[in-house]
Amino acid sequence: MRKIANIIRDKSYDFALRIVKMNKYLINEKREYVLSNQVLRSGTSIGANIEEACSAQSRKDFIHKLSIAQKEAFETRYWLRLLKDSGELKEDYANSIIKDCDELISILTKILITTKSNSE
């Protein structure tokens, strides 16, 4: 579990950095403030909740925190798709960051399924 935890922590941190840089671009170059702040909040929250899960006090707490991270990842994907389809992000860049988000969702989902099945 330690290796998986490090992978998801690293990937979520790298993703959050991409989100922060994208937010700066959207604000400075596109003058887009509303959607960029929404995706900044949810996109950086994924990693924050994963960090909290790594110091969870129980398996139930771990599952709860990772479930929140998963929900934030789904929300982030929504905002990214909206930014792409509204033309605020170039398609290639948007597809790349959405792919990263989908990868986080996939990893989180697998961890949650495994953890829940191990607790039964």
PDB file of N, CA, C and O in Angstrom, residues 54-83:
ATOM      1  N   CYS A  54      -3.596   9.849   3.919  1.00  0.00           N
ATOM      2  CA  CYS A  54      -2.350   9.157   4.288  1.00  0.00           C
ATOM      3  C   CYS A  54      -2.082   9.222   5.789  1.00  0.00           C
ATOM      4  O   CYS A  54      -1.295   8.422   6.305  1.00  0.00           O
ATOM      5  N   SER A  55      -2.724  10.142   6.466  1.00  0.00           N
ATOM      6  CA  SER A  55      -2.573  10.200   7.921  1.00  0.00           C
ATOM      7  C   SER A  55      -3.898   9.908   8.619  1.00  0.00           C
ATOM      8  O   SER A  55      -4.144  10.362   9.730  1.00  0.00           O
ATOM      9  N   ALA A  56      -4.742   9.125   7.954  1.00  0.00           N
ATOM     10  CA  ALA A  56      -6.054   8.796   8.503  1.00  0.00           C
ATOM     11  C   ALA A  56      -5.921   8.027   9.808  1.00  0.00           C
ATOM     12  O   ALA A  56      -4.958   7.289  10.023  1.00  0.00           O
ATOM     13  N   GLN A  57      -6.896   8.202  10.670  1.00  0.00           N
ATOM     14  CA  GLN A  57      -6.885   7.566  11.985  1.00  0.00           C
ATOM     15  C   GLN A  57      -7.474   6.163  11.952  1.00  0.00           C
ATOM     16  O   GLN A  57      -7.307   5.409  12.909  1.00  0.00           O
ATOM     17  N   SER A  58      -8.171   5.826  10.878  1.00  0.00           N
ATOM     18  CA  SER A  58      -8.766   4.500  10.764  1.00  0.00           C
ATOM     19  C   SER A  58      -8.986   4.186   9.287  1.00  0.00           C
ATOM     20  O   SER A  58      -8.874   5.067   8.427  1.00  0.00           O
ATOM     21  N   ARG A  59      -9.317   2.939   8.997  1.00  0.00           N
ATOM     22  CA  ARG A  59      -9.625   2.544   7.622  1.00  0.00           C
ATOM     23  C   ARG A  59     -10.850   3.318   7.119  1.00  0.00           C
ATOM     24  O   ARG A  59     -10.889   3.762   5.980  1.00  0.00           O
ATOM     25  N   LYS A  60     -11.837   3.487   7.999  1.00  0.00           N
ATOM     26  CA  LYS A  60     -13.045   4.234   7.638  1.00  0.00           C
ATOM     27  C   LYS A  60     -12.697   5.686   7.285  1.00  0.00           C
ATOM     28  O   LYS A  60     -13.209   6.236   6.307  1.00  0.00           O
ATOM     29  N   ASP A  61     -11.830   6.303   8.065  1.00  0.00           N
ATOM     30  CA  ASP A  61     -11.388   7.671   7.810  1.00  0.00           C
ATOM     31  C   ASP A  61     -10.618   7.735   6.485  1.00  0.00           C
ATOM     32  O   ASP A  61     -10.796   8.666   5.698  1.00  0.00           O
ATOM     33  N   PHE A  62      -9.761   6.741   6.240  1.00  0.00           N
ATOM     34  CA  PHE A  62      -8.993   6.653   4.990  1.00  0.00           C
ATOM     35  C   PHE A  62      -9.938   6.610   3.790  1.00  0.00           C
ATOM     36  O   PHE A  62      -9.779   7.364   2.831  1.00  0.00           O
ATOM     37  N   ILE A  63     -10.935   5.739   3.863  1.00  0.00           N
ATOM     38  CA  ILE A  63     -11.909   5.601   2.780  1.00  0.00           C
ATOM     39  C   ILE A  63     -12.677   6.916   2.584  1.00  0.00           C
ATOM     40  O   ILE A  63     -12.886   7.362   1.453  1.00  0.00           O
ATOM     41  N   HIS A  64     -13.063   7.538   3.679  1.00  0.00           N
ATOM     42  CA  HIS A  64     -13.802   8.802   3.608  1.00  0.00           C
ATOM     43  C   HIS A  64     -12.986   9.882   2.897  1.00  0.00           C
ATOM     44  O   HIS A  64     -13.486  10.570   1.986  1.00  0.00           O
ATOM     45  N   LYS A  65     -11.725  10.039   3.289  1.00  0.00           N
ATOM     46  CA  LYS A  65     -10.876  11.086   2.692  1.00  0.00           C
ATOM     47  C   LYS A  65     -10.609  10.811   1.211  1.00  0.00           C
ATOM     48  O   LYS A  65     -10.642  11.728   0.384  1.00  0.00           O
ATOM     49  N   LEU A  66     -10.356   9.536   0.878  1.00  0.00           N
ATOM     50  CA  LEU A  66     -10.116   9.212  -0.533  1.00  0.00           C
ATOM     51  C   LEU A  66     -11.393   9.375  -1.353  1.00  0.00           C
ATOM     52  O   LEU A  66     -11.319   9.734  -2.526  1.00  0.00           O
ATOM     53  N   SER A  67     -12.535   9.120  -0.749  1.00  0.00           N
ATOM     54  CA  SER A  67     -13.804   9.325  -1.450  1.00  0.00           C
ATOM     55  C   SER A  67     -14.008  10.798  -1.774  1.00  0.00           C
ATOM     56  O   SER A  67     -14.497  11.147  -2.857  1.00  0.00           O
ATOM     57  N   ILE A  68     -13.626  11.659  -0.850  1.00  0.00           N
ATOM     58  CA  ILE A  68     -13.709  13.106  -1.108  1.00  0.00           C
ATOM     59  C   ILE A  68     -12.762  13.483  -2.243  1.00  0.00           C
ATOM     60  O   ILE A  68     -13.130  14.241  -3.149  1.00  0.00           O
ATOM     61  N   ALA A  69     -11.540  12.946  -2.215  1.00  0.00           N
ATOM     62  CA  ALA A  69     -10.573  13.222  -3.292  1.00  0.00           C
ATOM     63  C   ALA A  69     -11.140  12.777  -4.636  1.00  0.00           C
ATOM     64  O   ALA A  69     -11.017  13.487  -5.639  1.00  0.00           O
ATOM     65  N   GLN A  70     -11.784  11.613  -4.656  1.00  0.00           N
ATOM     66  CA  GLN A  70     -12.381  11.100  -5.892  1.00  0.00           C
ATOM     67  C   GLN A  70     -13.491  12.039  -6.385  1.00  0.00           C
ATOM     68  O   GLN A  70     -13.560  12.354  -7.574  1.00  0.00           O
ATOM     69  N   LYS A  71     -14.339  12.497  -5.488  1.00  0.00           N
ATOM     70  CA  LYS A  71     -15.413  13.433  -5.863  1.00  0.00           C
ATOM     71  C   LYS A  71     -14.838  14.731  -6.418  1.00  0.00           C
ATOM     72  O   LYS A  71     -15.346  15.288  -7.397  1.00  0.00           O
ATOM     73  N   GLU A  72     -13.772  15.218  -5.792  1.00  0.00           N
ATOM     74  CA  GLU A  72     -13.123  16.449  -6.272  1.00  0.00           C
ATOM     75  C   GLU A  72     -12.525  16.231  -7.663  1.00  0.00           C
ATOM     76  O   GLU A  72     -12.546  17.135  -8.505  1.00  0.00           O
ATOM     77  N   ALA A  73     -12.010  15.041  -7.908  1.00  0.00           N
ATOM     78  CA  ALA A  73     -11.443  14.726  -9.229  1.00  0.00           C
ATOM     79  C   ALA A  73     -12.534  14.712 -10.295  1.00  0.00           C
ATOM     80  O   ALA A  73     -12.337  15.234 -11.398  1.00  0.00           O
ATOM     81  N   PHE A  74     -13.692  14.133  -9.966  1.00  0.00           N
ATOM     82  CA  PHE A  74     -14.815  14.163 -10.914  1.00  0.00           C
ATOM     83  C   PHE A  74     -15.250  15.602 -11.187  1.00  0.00           C
ATOM     84  O   PHE A  74     -15.523  15.972 -12.331  1.00  0.00           O
ATOM     85  N   GLU A  75     -15.318  16.416 -10.142  1.00  0.00           N
ATOM     86  CA  GLU A  75     -15.695  17.812 -10.330  1.00  0.00           C
ATOM     87  C   GLU A  75     -14.670  18.539 -11.190  1.00  0.00           C
ATOM     88  O   GLU A  75     -15.022  19.312 -12.086  1.00  0.00           O
ATOM     89  N   THR A  76     -13.400  18.279 -10.936  1.00  0.00           N
ATOM     90  CA  THR A  76     -12.329  18.917 -11.707  1.00  0.00           C
ATOM     91  C   THR A  76     -12.447  18.565 -13.183  1.00  0.00           C
ATOM     92  O   THR A  76     -12.291  19.425 -14.051  1.00  0.00           O
ATOM     93  N   ARG A  77     -12.726  17.290 -13.455  1.00  0.00           N
ATOM     94  CA  ARG A  77     -12.880  16.869 -14.853  1.00  0.00           C
ATOM     95  C   ARG A  77     -14.021  17.651 -15.514  1.00  0.00           C
ATOM     96  O   ARG A  77     -13.915  18.060 -16.665  1.00  0.00           O
ATOM     97  N   TYR A  78     -15.086  17.890 -14.792  1.00  0.00           N
ATOM     98  CA  TYR A  78     -16.206  18.674 -15.317  1.00  0.00           C
ATOM     99  C   TYR A  78     -15.746  20.079 -15.720  1.00  0.00           C
ATOM    100  O   TYR A  78     -16.022  20.546 -16.825  1.00  0.00           O
ATOM    101  N   TRP A  79     -15.043  20.763 -14.800  1.00  0.00           N
ATOM    102  CA  TRP A  79     -14.591  22.132 -15.089  1.00  0.00           C
ATOM    103  C   TRP A  79     -13.615  22.143 -16.258  1.00  0.00           C
ATOM    104  O   TRP A  79     -13.654  23.058 -17.092  1.00  0.00           O
ATOM    105  N   LEU A  80     -12.734  21.144 -16.323  1.00  0.00           N
ATOM    106  CA  LEU A  80     -11.773  21.079 -17.428  1.00  0.00           C
ATOM    107  C   LEU A  80     -12.484  20.887 -18.773  1.00  0.00           C
ATOM    108  O   LEU A  80     -12.123  21.524 -19.767  1.00  0.00           O
ATOM    109  N   ARG A  81     -13.479  20.030 -18.789  1.00  0.00           N
ATOM    110  CA  ARG A  81     -14.253  19.828 -20.019  1.00  0.00           C
ATOM    111  C   ARG A  81     -14.964  21.112 -20.422  1.00  0.00           C
ATOM    112  O   ARG A  81     -15.014  21.467 -21.607  1.00  0.00           O
ATOM    113  N   LEU A  82     -15.498  21.820 -19.445  1.00  0.00           N
ATOM    114  CA  LEU A  82     -16.183  23.081 -19.725  1.00  0.00           C
ATOM    115  C   LEU A  82     -15.203  24.124 -20.278  1.00  0.00           C
ATOM    116  O   LEU A  82     -15.526  24.831 -21.242  1.00  0.00           O
ATOM    117  N   LEU A  83     -14.024  24.199 -19.701  1.00  0.00           N
ATOM    118  CA  LEU A  83     -13.007  25.131 -20.193  1.00  0.00           C
ATOM    119  C   LEU A  83     -12.580  24.771 -21.619  1.00  0.00           C
ATOM    120  O   LEU A  83     -12.380  25.652 -22.454  1.00  0.00           O
TER     121      LEU A  83
END
